[in-house]
Structure formats: C-alpha cells, structure tokens
PDB file of C-alpha atoms in Angstrom:
ATOM      1  CA  UNK J 833     -13.499   0.777 -26.478  1.00 77.00           C
ATOM      2  CA  UNK J 834     -11.016   3.122 -28.190  1.00 88.00           C
ATOM      3  CA  UNK J 835      -7.329   2.296 -28.469  1.00 91.00           C
ATOM      4  CA  UNK J 836      -5.166   4.187 -25.961  1.00 87.00           C
ATOM      5  CA  UNK J 837      -2.893   6.631 -27.787  1.00 88.00           C
ATOM      6  CA  UNK J 838       0.702   6.581 -26.546  1.00 85.00           C
ATOM      7  CA  UNK J 839       1.933  10.074 -27.369  1.00 84.00           C
ATOM      8  CA  UNK J 840       5.520  10.543 -28.484  1.00 82.00           C
ATOM      9  CA  UNK J 841       7.332  11.622 -25.347  1.00 77.00           C
ATOM     10  CA  UNK J 842       4.617  10.205 -23.084  1.00 74.00           C
ATOM     11  CA  UNK J 843       6.025   8.502 -19.983  1.00 76.00           C
ATOM     12  CA  UNK J 844       3.240   5.899 -19.874  1.00 80.00           C
ATOM     13  CA  UNK J 845       4.679   2.509 -20.832  1.00 83.00           C
ATOM     14  CA  UNK J 846       3.066  -0.919 -20.929  1.00 86.00           C
ATOM     15  CA  UNK J 847       3.135  -3.643 -18.280  1.00 88.00           C
ATOM     16  CA  UNK J 848       4.479  -5.908 -17.025  1.00 89.00           C
ATOM     17  CA  UNK J 849       7.443  -4.488 -15.152  1.00 92.00           C
ATOM     18  CA  UNK J 850      10.171  -5.952 -12.962  1.00 94.00           C
ATOM     19  CA  UNK J 851      11.619  -4.589  -9.727  1.00 93.00           C
ATOM     20  CA  UNK J 852      15.088  -5.666  -8.574  1.00 96.00           C
ATOM     21  CA  UNK J 853      16.494  -5.373  -5.026  1.00 97.00           C
ATOM     22  CA  UNK J 854      13.335  -4.005  -3.430  1.00 96.00           C
ATOM     23  CA  UNK J 855      14.381  -3.253   0.150  1.00 97.00           C
ATOM     24  CA  UNK J 856      11.151  -3.139   2.180  1.00 96.00           C
ATOM     25  CA  UNK J 857      10.801  -2.197   5.834  1.00 97.00           C
ATOM     26  CA  UNK J 858       7.374  -2.753   7.362  1.00 95.00           C
ATOM     27  CA  UNK J 859       5.477  -1.978  10.543  1.00 96.00           C
ATOM     28  CA  UNK J 860       1.942  -2.529  11.790  1.00 94.00           C
ATOM     29  CA  UNK J 861       0.311   0.582  13.200  1.00 96.00           C
ATOM     30  CA  UNK J 862      -3.017   0.887  14.941  1.00 95.00           C
ATOM     31  CA  UNK J 863      -6.002   2.658  13.461  1.00 96.00           C
ATOM     32  CA  UNK J 864      -9.717   2.347  14.179  1.00 95.00           C
ATOM     33  CA  UNK J 865     -12.027  -0.126  12.469  1.00 92.00           C
ATOM     34  CA  UNK J 866     -14.885   2.333  12.107  1.00 94.00           C
ATOM     35  CA  UNK J 867     -12.819   4.808  10.082  1.00 97.00           C
ATOM     36  CA  UNK J 868     -11.055   2.085   8.085  1.00 97.00           C
ATOM     37  CA  UNK J 869     -14.363   0.516   7.114  1.00 96.00           C
ATOM     38  CA  UNK J 870     -15.762   3.942   6.215  1.00 97.00           C
ATOM     39  CA  UNK J 871     -12.783   4.387   3.873  1.00 98.00           C
ATOM     40  CA  UNK J 872     -13.542   1.045   2.203  1.00 98.00           C
ATOM     41  CA  UNK J 873     -17.214   1.979   1.919  1.00 97.00           C
ATOM     42  CA  UNK J 874     -16.293   5.247   0.188  1.00 97.00           C
ATOM     43  CA  UNK J 875     -13.962   3.526  -2.293  1.00 97.00           C
ATOM     44  CA  UNK J 876     -14.151  -0.215  -2.995  1.00 97.00           C
ATOM     45  CA  UNK J 877     -17.746  -0.634  -1.875  1.00 97.00           C
ATOM     46  CA  UNK J 878     -19.015   2.094  -4.206  1.00 97.00           C
ATOM     47  CA  UNK J 879     -18.521  -0.341  -7.101  1.00 96.00           C
ATOM     48  CA  UNK J 880     -21.497  -2.673  -7.207  1.00 92.00           C
ATOM     49  CA  UNK J 881     -20.795  -6.414  -7.376  1.00 93.00           C
ATOM     50  CA  UNK J 882     -23.668  -8.802  -6.797  1.00 92.00           C
ATOM     51  CA  UNK J 883     -23.599 -10.468  -3.367  1.00 93.00           C
ATOM     52  CA  UNK J 884     -20.114  -9.011  -2.737  1.00 94.00           C
ATOM     53  CA  UNK J 885     -18.654  -6.392  -0.449  1.00 95.00           C
ATOM     54  CA  UNK J 886     -15.303  -5.663   1.190  1.00 95.00           C
ATOM     55  CA  UNK J 887     -14.561  -5.632   4.922  1.00 93.00           C
ATOM     56  CA  UNK J 888     -11.597  -4.412   6.909  1.00 92.00           C
ATOM     57  CA  UNK J 889      -9.901  -7.354   8.607  1.00 87.00           C
ATOM     58  CA  UNK J 890      -8.525  -5.414  11.543  1.00 86.00           C
ATOM     59  CA  UNK J 891      -7.711  -2.090  13.107  1.00 91.00           C
ATOM     60  CA  UNK J 892      -4.060  -2.751  12.213  1.00 92.00           C
ATOM     61  CA  UNK J 893      -2.590  -1.188   9.070  1.00 95.00           C
ATOM     62  CA  UNK J 894       0.704  -2.093   7.438  1.00 94.00           C
ATOM     63  CA  UNK J 895       3.087   0.806   6.809  1.00 97.00           C
ATOM     64  CA  UNK J 896       5.987   0.087   4.454  1.00 97.00           C
ATOM     65  CA  UNK J 897       9.036   1.978   3.230  1.00 98.00           C
ATOM     66  CA  UNK J 898      10.464   0.341   0.088  1.00 97.00           C
ATOM     67  CA  UNK J 899      13.549   1.386  -1.850  1.00 97.00           C
ATOM     68  CA  UNK J 900      13.569  -0.275  -5.277  1.00 97.00           C
ATOM     69  CA  UNK J 901      17.037  -0.234  -6.765  1.00 96.00           C
ATOM     70  CA  UNK J 902      15.935  -0.872 -10.340  1.00 95.00           C
ATOM     71  CA  UNK J 903      12.538  -0.751 -12.023  1.00 92.00           C
ATOM     72  CA  UNK J 904      12.161  -1.608 -15.710  1.00 91.00           C
ATOM     73  CA  UNK J 905       9.323  -2.462 -18.087  1.00 90.00           C
ATOM     74  CA  UNK J 906       9.637  -5.978 -19.468  1.00 90.00           C
ATOM     75  CA  UNK J 907       7.122  -5.318 -22.225  1.00 90.00           C
ATOM     76  CA  UNK J 908       8.940  -5.918 -25.554  1.00 89.00           C
ATOM     77  CA  UNK J 909       8.006  -2.435 -26.758  1.00 86.00           C
ATOM     78  CA  UNK J 910       9.642  -0.732 -23.770  1.00 83.00           C
ATOM     79  CA  UNK J 911      12.195  -3.175 -22.325  1.00 83.00           C
ATOM     80  CA  UNK J 912      15.159  -1.312 -23.886  1.00 86.00           C
ATOM     81  CA  UNK J 913      13.925   2.179 -23.010  1.00 85.00           C
ATOM     82  CA  UNK J 914      15.863   2.324 -19.727  1.00 87.00           C
ATOM     83  CA  UNK J 915      15.341   1.844 -15.996  1.00 89.00           C
ATOM     84  CA  UNK J 916      14.813   3.955 -12.886  1.00 91.00           C
ATOM     85  CA  UNK J 917      15.085   3.862  -9.112  1.00 95.00           C
ATOM     86  CA  UNK J 918      11.849   4.134  -7.111  1.00 96.00           C
ATOM     87  CA  UNK J 919      10.903   4.584  -3.473  1.00 97.00           C
ATOM     88  CA  UNK J 920       7.366   3.737  -2.286  1.00 97.00           C
ATOM     89  CA  UNK J 921       5.907   4.632   1.108  1.00 98.00           C
ATOM     90  CA  UNK J 922       2.536   2.947   1.539  1.00 98.00           C
ATOM     91  CA  UNK J 923      -0.238   2.428   4.092  1.00 98.00           C
ATOM     92  CA  UNK J 924      -1.891  -0.940   3.355  1.00 95.00           C
ATOM     93  CA  UNK J 925      -5.334  -2.025   4.542  1.00 94.00           C
ATOM     94  CA  UNK J 926      -5.828  -5.807   4.979  1.00 90.00           C
ATOM     95  CA  UNK J 927      -9.189  -6.503   3.318  1.00 92.00           C
ATOM     96  CA  UNK J 928     -11.543  -9.464   3.041  1.00 89.00           C
ATOM     97  CA  UNK J 929     -13.661  -9.902  -0.076  1.00 91.00           C
ATOM     98  CA  UNK J 930     -16.981 -11.176   1.226  1.00 91.00           C
ATOM     99  CA  UNK J 931     -19.268 -13.150  -1.084  1.00 91.00           C
ATOM    100  CA  UNK J 932     -22.656 -13.985   0.422  1.00 90.00           C
ATOM    101  CA  UNK J 933     -21.219 -13.054   3.841  1.00 85.00           C
ATOM    102  CA  UNK J 934     -18.341 -15.537   3.616  1.00 85.00           C
ATOM    103  CA  UNK J 935     -14.656 -14.759   3.091  1.00 84.00           C
ATOM    104  CA  UNK J 936     -13.833 -15.385  -0.560  1.00 84.00           C
ATOM    105  CA  UNK J 937     -10.333 -13.902  -0.769  1.00 84.00           C
ATOM    106  CA  UNK J 938      -7.871 -11.790   1.215  1.00 84.00           C
ATOM    107  CA  UNK J 939      -6.196  -8.719  -0.272  1.00 89.00           C
ATOM    108  CA  UNK J 940      -3.865  -5.919   0.760  1.00 90.00           C
ATOM    109  CA  UNK J 941      -5.285  -2.559  -0.338  1.00 95.00           C
ATOM    110  CA  UNK J 942      -2.573   0.132  -0.853  1.00 96.00           C
ATOM    111  CA  UNK J 943      -4.794   2.986   0.254  1.00 96.00           C
ATOM    112  CA  UNK J 944      -2.196   5.762   0.687  1.00 97.00           C
ATOM    113  CA  UNK J 945       0.934   5.825  -1.491  1.00 97.00           C
ATOM    114  CA  UNK J 946       3.782   8.318  -1.835  1.00 98.00           C
ATOM    115  CA  UNK J 947       6.490   7.814  -4.478  1.00 97.00           C
ATOM    116  CA  UNK J 948       9.643   9.714  -5.401  1.00 97.00           C
ATOM    117  CA  UNK J 949       9.516   8.995  -9.132  1.00 92.00           C
ATOM    118  CA  UNK J 950       7.242  10.827 -11.585  1.00 90.00           C
ATOM    119  CA  UNK J 951       7.323   7.957 -14.072  1.00 89.00           C
ATOM    120  CA  UNK J 952       6.146   5.599 -11.338  1.00 91.00           C
ATOM    121  CA  UNK J 953       3.485   8.074 -10.255  1.00 93.00           C
ATOM    122  CA  UNK J 954       2.014   8.499 -13.743  1.00 91.00           C
ATOM    123  CA  UNK J 955       2.286   4.868 -14.837  1.00 90.00           C
ATOM    124  CA  UNK J 956       0.967   3.580 -11.532  1.00 91.00           C
ATOM    125  CA  UNK J 957      -1.962   5.977 -11.485  1.00 93.00           C
ATOM    126  CA  UNK J 958      -2.989   5.836 -15.143  1.00 91.00           C
ATOM    127  CA  UNK J 959      -2.431   2.141 -15.878  1.00 91.00           C
ATOM    128  CA  UNK J 960      -2.940   0.334 -12.570  1.00 92.00           C
ATOM    129  CA  UNK J 961      -5.021   2.849 -10.647  1.00 91.00           C
ATOM    130  CA  UNK J 962      -2.734   3.274  -7.629  1.00 93.00           C
ATOM    131  CA  UNK J 963      -3.671   6.353  -5.595  1.00 93.00           C
ATOM    132  CA  UNK J 964      -0.203   7.942  -5.644  1.00 95.00           C
ATOM    133  CA  UNK J 965       1.263  11.235  -4.471  1.00 96.00           C
ATOM    134  CA  UNK J 966       4.782  12.604  -5.022  1.00 97.00           C
ATOM    135  CA  UNK J 967       7.562  13.404  -2.561  1.00 97.00           C
ATOM    136  CA  UNK J 968      11.336  13.002  -2.582  1.00 95.00           C
ATOM    137  CA  UNK J 969      11.742  14.061   1.052  1.00 97.00           C
ATOM    138  CA  UNK J 970      11.931  10.990   3.261  1.00 98.00           C
ATOM    139  CA  UNK J 971      14.307   9.007   5.468  1.00 98.00           C
ATOM    140  CA  UNK J 972      14.956   5.267   5.427  1.00 98.00           C
ATOM    141  CA  UNK J 973      18.066   3.078   5.636  1.00 96.00           C
ATOM    142  CA  UNK J 974      19.902   1.687   2.653  1.00 92.00           C
ATOM    143  CA  UNK J 975      20.377  -2.063   2.206  1.00 92.00           C
ATOM    144  CA  UNK J 976      22.236  -3.348   5.254  1.00 89.00           C
ATOM    145  CA  UNK J 977      21.877  -0.052   7.094  1.00 92.00           C
ATOM    146  CA  UNK J 978      20.723   0.446  10.664  1.00 95.00           C
ATOM    147  CA  UNK J 979      16.883   0.542  10.656  1.00 97.00           C
ATOM    148  CA  UNK J 980      16.738   3.288  13.245  1.00 97.00           C
ATOM    149  CA  UNK J 981      14.878   6.183  11.601  1.00 98.00           C
ATOM    150  CA  UNK J 982      12.091   6.548   9.048  1.00 98.00           C
ATOM    151  CA  UNK J 983      10.150   9.653   8.066  1.00 98.00           C
ATOM    152  CA  UNK J 984       8.047  11.179   5.309  1.00 98.00           C
ATOM    153  CA  UNK J 985       7.572  14.840   4.406  1.00 98.00           C
ATOM    154  CA  UNK J 986       4.976  15.940   1.848  1.00 98.00           C
ATOM    155  CA  UNK J 987       3.918  19.208   0.257  1.00 97.00           C
ATOM    156  CA  UNK J 988       0.560  19.875   1.888  1.00 97.00           C
ATOM    157  CA  UNK J 989      -1.821  22.336   3.490  1.00 97.00           C
ATOM    158  CA  UNK J 990      -1.595  21.866   7.241  1.00 97.00           C
ATOM    159  CA  UNK J 991      -4.947  23.616   7.598  1.00 97.00           C
ATOM    160  CA  UNK J 992      -7.396  24.644   4.908  1.00 97.00           C
ATOM    161  CA  UNK J 993      -7.916  28.406   5.007  1.00 97.00           C
ATOM    162  CA  UNK J 994      -7.804  31.392   2.689  1.00 97.00           C
ATOM    163  CA  UNK J 995      -4.321  32.257   4.002  1.00 95.00           C
ATOM    164  CA  UNK J 996      -2.808  28.757   3.825  1.00 96.00           C
ATOM    165  CA  UNK J 997       0.052  28.056   1.429  1.00 96.00           C
ATOM    166  CA  UNK J 998       1.297  24.733   0.111  1.00 97.00           C
ATOM    167  CA  UNK J 999       4.587  23.871   1.792  1.00 97.00           C
ATOM    168  CA  UNK J1000       6.521  20.857   3.145  1.00 98.00           C
ATOM    169  CA  UNK J1001       5.266  19.199   6.329  1.00 98.00           C
ATOM    170  CA  UNK J1002       6.508  16.020   7.970  1.00 98.00           C
ATOM    171  CA  UNK J1003       3.457  13.783   8.103  1.00 98.00           C
ATOM    172  CA  UNK J1004       4.923  10.933  10.175  1.00 98.00           C
ATOM    173  CA  UNK J1005       8.138   9.454  11.533  1.00 98.00           C
ATOM    174  CA  UNK J1006       9.325   6.266  13.220  1.00 98.00           C
ATOM    175  CA  UNK J1007      12.313   6.141  15.539  1.00 98.00           C
ATOM    176  CA  UNK J1008      13.984   3.135  17.152  1.00 98.00           C
ATOM    177  CA  UNK J1009      13.781   3.592  20.915  1.00 98.00           C
ATOM    178  CA  UNK J1010      15.146   0.198  21.991  1.00 97.00           C
ATOM    179  CA  UNK J1011      17.505  -1.974  19.977  1.00 96.00           C
ATOM    180  CA  UNK J1012      16.691  -5.660  19.747  1.00 96.00           C
ATOM    181  CA  UNK J1013      17.604  -8.421  17.312  1.00 95.00           C
ATOM    182  CA  UNK J1014      16.867  -9.443  13.738  1.00 94.00           C
ATOM    183  CA  UNK J1015      15.344 -12.927  13.413  1.00 91.00           C
ATOM    184  CA  UNK J1016      15.864 -14.388   9.944  1.00 91.00           C
ATOM    185  CA  UNK J1017      12.769 -15.890   8.315  1.00 88.00           C
ATOM    186  CA  UNK J1018      12.202 -17.781   5.086  1.00 80.00           C
ATOM    187  CA  UNK J1019      10.529 -14.995   3.174  1.00 78.00           C
ATOM    188  CA  UNK J1020       7.408 -12.941   2.514  1.00 77.00           C
ATOM    189  CA  UNK J1021       5.021 -15.806   3.254  1.00 74.00           C
ATOM    190  CA  UNK J1022       6.287 -16.200   6.825  1.00 79.00           C
ATOM    191  CA  UNK J1023       5.995 -12.463   7.458  1.00 81.00           C
ATOM    192  CA  UNK J1024       2.424 -12.417   6.143  1.00 77.00           C
ATOM    193  CA  UNK J1025       1.524 -15.406   8.329  1.00 77.00           C
ATOM    194  CA  UNK J1026       2.869 -13.568  11.376  1.00 80.00           C
ATOM    195  CA  UNK J1027       0.850 -10.527  10.296  1.00 78.00           C
ATOM    196  CA  UNK J1028      -2.375 -12.539  10.032  1.00 74.00           C
ATOM    197  CA  UNK J1029      -1.737 -13.971  13.513  1.00 75.00           C
ATOM    198  CA  UNK J1030      -1.321 -10.411  14.786  1.00 76.00           C
ATOM    199  CA  UNK J1031      -4.452  -9.207  13.012  1.00 71.00           C
ATOM    200  CA  UNK J1032      -6.579 -12.142  14.179  1.00 70.00           C
ATOM    201  CA  UNK J1033      -5.516 -11.601  17.784  1.00 70.00           C
ATOM    202  CA  UNK J1034      -6.821  -8.039  17.779  1.00 64.00           C
ATOM    203  CA  UNK J1035      -9.009  -7.468  20.821  1.00 51.00           C
ATOM    204  CA  UNK J1036     -11.230  -5.090  18.860  1.00 53.00           C
ATOM    205  CA  UNK J1037     -13.437  -6.668  16.223  1.00 48.00           C
ATOM    206  CA  UNK J1038     -16.701  -5.443  14.765  1.00 43.00           C
ATOM    207  CA  UNK J1039     -16.943  -8.357  12.350  1.00 51.00           C
ATOM    208  CA  UNK J1040     -17.379 -12.072  12.848  1.00 57.00           C
ATOM    209  CA  UNK J1041     -14.662 -13.726  10.768  1.00 59.00           C
ATOM    210  CA  UNK J1042     -13.819 -17.399  10.485  1.00 60.00           C
ATOM    211  CA  UNK J1043     -10.105 -16.932  11.157  1.00 59.00           C
ATOM    212  CA  UNK J1044      -9.312 -20.591  10.523  1.00 57.00           C
ATOM    213  CA  UNK J1045     -10.736 -20.232   7.020  1.00 54.00           C
ATOM    214  CA  UNK J1046      -8.754 -17.042   6.515  1.00 59.00           C
ATOM    215  CA  UNK J1047      -5.495 -18.663   7.602  1.00 56.00           C
ATOM    216  CA  UNK J1048      -6.162 -21.626   5.326  1.00 50.00           C
ATOM    217  CA  UNK J1049      -6.600 -19.223   2.416  1.00 51.00           C
ATOM    218  CA  UNK J1050      -3.197 -17.614   2.945  1.00 53.00           C
ATOM    219  CA  UNK J1051      -1.831 -19.345  -0.147  1.00 51.00           C
ATOM    220  CA  UNK J1052      -4.022 -16.978  -2.183  1.00 50.00           C
ATOM    221  CA  UNK J1053      -2.210 -14.035  -0.636  1.00 49.00           C
ATOM    222  CA  UNK J1054       1.435 -15.057  -0.666  1.00 53.00           C
ATOM    223  CA  UNK J1055       2.030 -17.850  -3.148  1.00 57.00           C
ATOM    224  CA  UNK J1056       3.064 -17.265  -5.814  1.00 59.00           C
ATOM    225  CA  UNK J1057       1.920 -13.623  -5.616  1.00 70.00           C
ATOM    226  CA  UNK J1058       0.877 -10.908  -3.204  1.00 78.00           C
ATOM    227  CA  UNK J1059      -2.687  -9.944  -4.034  1.00 84.00           C
ATOM    228  CA  UNK J1060      -3.417  -6.238  -4.191  1.00 91.00           C
ATOM    229  CA  UNK J1061      -6.815  -4.673  -4.743  1.00 94.00           C
ATOM    230  CA  UNK J1062      -7.239  -1.117  -6.027  1.00 96.00           C
ATOM    231  CA  UNK J1063      -9.962   1.476  -6.495  1.00 97.00           C
ATOM    232  CA  UNK J1064      -9.322   3.099  -9.876  1.00 96.00           C
ATOM    233  CA  UNK J1065     -11.190   6.204 -10.974  1.00 95.00           C
ATOM    234  CA  UNK J1066     -10.864   9.298 -13.165  1.00 95.00           C
ATOM    235  CA  UNK J1067     -12.946  12.482 -12.774  1.00 95.00           C
ATOM    236  CA  UNK J1068     -14.791  14.498 -15.375  1.00 95.00           C
ATOM    237  CA  UNK J1069     -13.797  18.085 -16.171  1.00 95.00           C
ATOM    238  CA  UNK J1070     -15.593  19.429 -13.104  1.00 95.00           C
ATOM    239  CA  UNK J1071     -14.307  16.704 -10.756  1.00 92.00           C
ATOM    240  CA  UNK J1072     -17.944  15.967 -10.022  1.00 95.00           C
ATOM    241  CA  UNK J1073     -18.641  12.676 -11.797  1.00 95.00           C
ATOM    242  CA  UNK J1074     -16.414   9.703 -12.544  1.00 93.00           C
ATOM    243  CA  UNK J1075     -15.603   9.062 -16.189  1.00 94.00           C
ATOM    244  CA  UNK J1076     -14.309   5.656 -15.090  1.00 94.00           C
ATOM    245  CA  UNK J1077     -14.615   3.856 -11.761  1.00 96.00           C
ATOM    246  CA  UNK J1078     -13.626   0.258 -11.090  1.00 96.00           C
ATOM    247  CA  UNK J1079     -12.148  -2.301  -8.717  1.00 96.00           C
ATOM    248  CA  UNK J1080      -8.818  -3.591  -9.977  1.00 95.00           C
ATOM    249  CA  UNK J1081      -6.784  -6.657  -9.001  1.00 92.00           C
ATOM    250  CA  UNK J1082      -3.044  -6.121  -9.320  1.00 86.00           C
ATOM    251  CA  UNK J1083      -0.890  -9.139  -8.420  1.00 83.00           C
ATOM    252  CA  UNK J1084       2.758  -8.698  -7.431  1.00 87.00           C
ATOM    253  CA  UNK J1085       4.715 -11.878  -8.120  1.00 88.00           C
ATOM    254  CA  UNK J1086       7.675 -12.513  -5.825  1.00 88.00           C
ATOM    255  CA  UNK J1087      10.506 -13.671  -8.080  1.00 90.00           C
ATOM    256  CA  UNK J1088      13.293 -14.052  -5.521  1.00 91.00           C
ATOM    257  CA  UNK J1089      13.828 -13.339  -1.816  1.00 91.00           C
ATOM    258  CA  UNK J1090      17.405 -12.338  -0.987  1.00 94.00           C
ATOM    259  CA  UNK J1091      16.844 -11.986   2.759  1.00 93.00           C
ATOM    260  CA  UNK J1092      14.007 -11.522   5.246  1.00 92.00           C
ATOM    261  CA  UNK J1093      13.902 -10.757   8.951  1.00 94.00           C
ATOM    262  CA  UNK J1094      11.487  -9.895  11.739  1.00 94.00           C
ATOM    263  CA  UNK J1095      12.870  -7.411  14.272  1.00 95.00           C
ATOM    264  CA  UNK J1096      12.508  -7.298  18.038  1.00 94.00           C
ATOM    265  CA  UNK J1097      13.513  -3.619  18.006  1.00 96.00           C
ATOM    266  CA  UNK J1098      11.020  -1.243  19.610  1.00 97.00           C
ATOM    267  CA  UNK J1099       9.930   1.857  17.705  1.00 98.00           C
ATOM    268  CA  UNK J1100       7.916   4.976  18.359  1.00 98.00           C
ATOM    269  CA  UNK J1101       5.526   6.212  15.663  1.00 98.00           C
ATOM    270  CA  UNK J1102       4.403   9.846  15.564  1.00 98.00           C
ATOM    271  CA  UNK J1103       2.030  11.449  13.097  1.00 98.00           C
ATOM    272  CA  UNK J1104       0.534  14.888  12.737  1.00 97.00           C
ATOM    273  CA  UNK J1105      -2.803  15.914  11.256  1.00 97.00           C
ATOM    274  CA  UNK J1106      -2.660  17.582   7.860  1.00 98.00           C
ATOM    275  CA  UNK J1107      -5.873  18.780   6.266  1.00 98.00           C
ATOM    276  CA  UNK J1108      -4.500  17.670   2.881  1.00 96.00           C
ATOM    277  CA  UNK J1109      -3.842  14.147   4.165  1.00 97.00           C
ATOM    278  CA  UNK J1110      -5.945  13.570   7.316  1.00 97.00           C
ATOM    279  CA  UNK J1111      -4.729  10.044   8.063  1.00 98.00           C
ATOM    280  CA  UNK J1112      -6.309  10.304  11.518  1.00 97.00           C
ATOM    281  CA  UNK J1113      -9.723  10.781   9.898  1.00 97.00           C
ATOM    282  CA  UNK J1114      -9.112   8.388   6.991  1.00 97.00           C
ATOM    283  CA  UNK J1115      -7.899   5.435   9.031  1.00 98.00           C
ATOM    284  CA  UNK J1116      -8.334   6.427  12.676  1.00 97.00           C
ATOM    285  CA  UNK J1117      -4.583   6.639  13.316  1.00 98.00           C
ATOM    286  CA  UNK J1118      -4.043   8.595  16.520  1.00 97.00           C
ATOM    287  CA  UNK J1119      -1.842  11.673  16.550  1.00 97.00           C
ATOM    288  CA  UNK J1120      -0.566  10.465  19.938  1.00 98.00           C
ATOM    289  CA  UNK J1121       2.618   8.362  19.944  1.00 98.00           C
ATOM    290  CA  UNK J1122       2.255   4.616  19.527  1.00 98.00           C
ATOM    291  CA  UNK J1123       4.528   1.588  19.358  1.00 97.00           C
ATOM    292  CA  UNK J1124       4.300  -0.197  15.984  1.00 96.00           C
ATOM    293  CA  UNK J1125       4.099  -3.978  16.011  1.00 92.00           C
ATOM    294  CA  UNK J1126       5.885  -6.671  13.985  1.00 92.00           C
ATOM    295  CA  UNK J1127       8.678  -4.581  12.414  1.00 95.00           C
ATOM    296  CA  UNK J1128      10.281  -6.462   9.524  1.00 95.00           C
ATOM    297  CA  UNK J1129      12.603  -6.188   6.559  1.00 96.00           C
ATOM    298  CA  UNK J1130      12.629  -8.112   3.294  1.00 93.00           C
ATOM    299  CA  UNK J1131      14.954  -7.703   0.307  1.00 95.00           C
ATOM    300  CA  UNK J1132      13.414  -9.221  -2.807  1.00 93.00           C
ATOM    301  CA  UNK J1133      12.786  -9.040  -6.547  1.00 95.00           C
ATOM    302  CA  UNK J1134       9.238  -8.937  -7.847  1.00 92.00           C
ATOM    303  CA  UNK J1135       7.211  -8.441 -11.003  1.00 93.00           C
ATOM    304  CA  UNK J1136       4.088  -6.347 -11.454  1.00 90.00           C
ATOM    305  CA  UNK J1137       1.705  -7.794 -14.027  1.00 88.00           C
ATOM    306  CA  UNK J1138      -0.998  -5.937 -15.884  1.00 90.00           C
ATOM    307  CA  UNK J1139      -3.972  -4.811 -13.822  1.00 90.00           C
ATOM    308  CA  UNK J1140      -7.113  -6.933 -14.029  1.00 91.00           C
ATOM    309  CA  UNK J1141     -10.539  -5.296 -13.875  1.00 93.00           C
ATOM    310  CA  UNK J1142     -12.836  -7.096 -11.418  1.00 93.00           C
ATOM    311  CA  UNK J1143     -15.884  -4.837 -11.784  1.00 94.00           C
ATOM    312  CA  UNK J1144     -16.771  -1.290 -12.783  1.00 94.00           C
ATOM    313  CA  UNK J1145     -19.625   1.152 -12.396  1.00 91.00           C
TER     314      UNK J1145
END
C-alpha cells in the first residue's frame, strides 16, 4: 500500500477531529422497507463478508439537521491549522449487522448527507467515505431558537432531459403545525432508546428480529460512542469499475451533552421528487405530506475517530 501524498494546499487533514456545540434536531420519517433494503443491498451488501449481511431495522428513517459551531482536527500535525463551522443534514438508516442470521451489532448508516462546508465534504468523503453533497441553502434554528421550520435546497436536475439545467430546488421541508412542549432527557442514549422503541413497534416488518436482544445490545450503539457504518468507494476513470470499495466503521464518541429534549410539537414533512436525488425511490419516502415522529434536540460535543475498515472487495 502506497503512502498517501498530502499535497501542499490540499484540504485533506488527518483524523481524529472534535466538534463543539453540535446542535442537532432530529425527526423520524416513514419510508418503505422494500426500497430501504434494496438500497442496503446495492451498497453495504455488495461487499462480501462470510456469513454476514446487513438488514434494515424498520421503515423509519432518522432525519437530522445539525449545526456544528466549531470543528477542528485534533491530529498533532493539523491541530493548529484552524477551525471551521459545519452544518450537516443527514438521512440515517438504522441497520442490523446479521451474522449467521442473528443480530451481531446495530448501526446507523448515514445514507444521504448534505454539508455546507467544502473542507468537511472533501475530508469526509476521501478519508471516512461519507456520501456527501454540498449546499449552503437551508433553514434551521440556532441554539435556543424556536424549532418551527427546517428546509433544504440543493442544486439538482428536477427531471433528466436534454433541456434540463442544473439549478436550485427545495428537496424537503418540515414545518411546525402544532406547538407542544420540550421534555428534558438525560442525553443521546435516552433518545436512541426511544427511537428503538418506536422502530420495534412498527406495524410493518418483513424481517423476524429478536427485539429483546436488540434492546439489550443498545450499549454498543450509544455508550460510549454512536456507531456509524459507511459504504466507501471510488470509481475508475470511466466510472464503470470501483478502484476501491469497502465497508467502514466510523465511531462518533459523545464527549459532553449540554442539553437534550424530546418534543411533543407536531410537524408536517413535505418532499418533492428530484431525478438527481430520488429519495422516494431510494428509501420509499412518499411525496405526500406526513407527520414525523419523535422530534428531538440535543446540544453536545463529540469526537470523530479515524475510520476503521471492516471488509473490502
């Protein structure tokens, strides 16, 4: 394996990195298991691991809007280079790693990511393998603000045709339609436990999971880190074959929780189909309005360690 060459002027730094005052708002939106599983089969399950495959836990997906006040590399070579603000908007797929048809571990798979920071886009894509896209057109509240409106606009082709041009389109929005209360909770672990309860209560299930075993394994997911799994790949010069293709584990360690709350507010989620980003086809999210479940907010500091390769083709 050749040594990676860090060009002078290259924005790629080295992990780990630390994020301070990450203000995350989250919602659970409904997709369809068939499409979600097809997405896993076309990504994670293309990497062969003996007696192992990945299954979607539920039709529910977690959508988060996170404003990170300060992001900095803590690698000695880069720790004094400077810091930046970052905003991440992510659709997460709750995933079970199945070994010999039994649940081995639970992950959150950040399957669709939009960021507002080119350094974060390049570092996240090249080093960790996050599937990131760029946009700085979005709406979300600041720390302590009223969580009443969220939206994301991306440069995209609404329809693929010879006459189509790349231009901004709002892909989805969430609006508060009924104000409720904010119930304080102890932290990320309690929110994840509520999420697993929600997921396990789903009336639609195409898989037979031992939910007691899954709930008992929650410590793997939330303490002391949030387990993320990634599908990392790079194309050849014709974008036909993969020069590199692997499954990556990327743990996020929660360093400190400043505050956390679950809302009883009611929201309306609306999404439109874009041929560039067909979230309805990718995850089965309806273009009809829906009410997201388990809205929450957590303000915390976390660290992102180096990515760990689980397997590669």
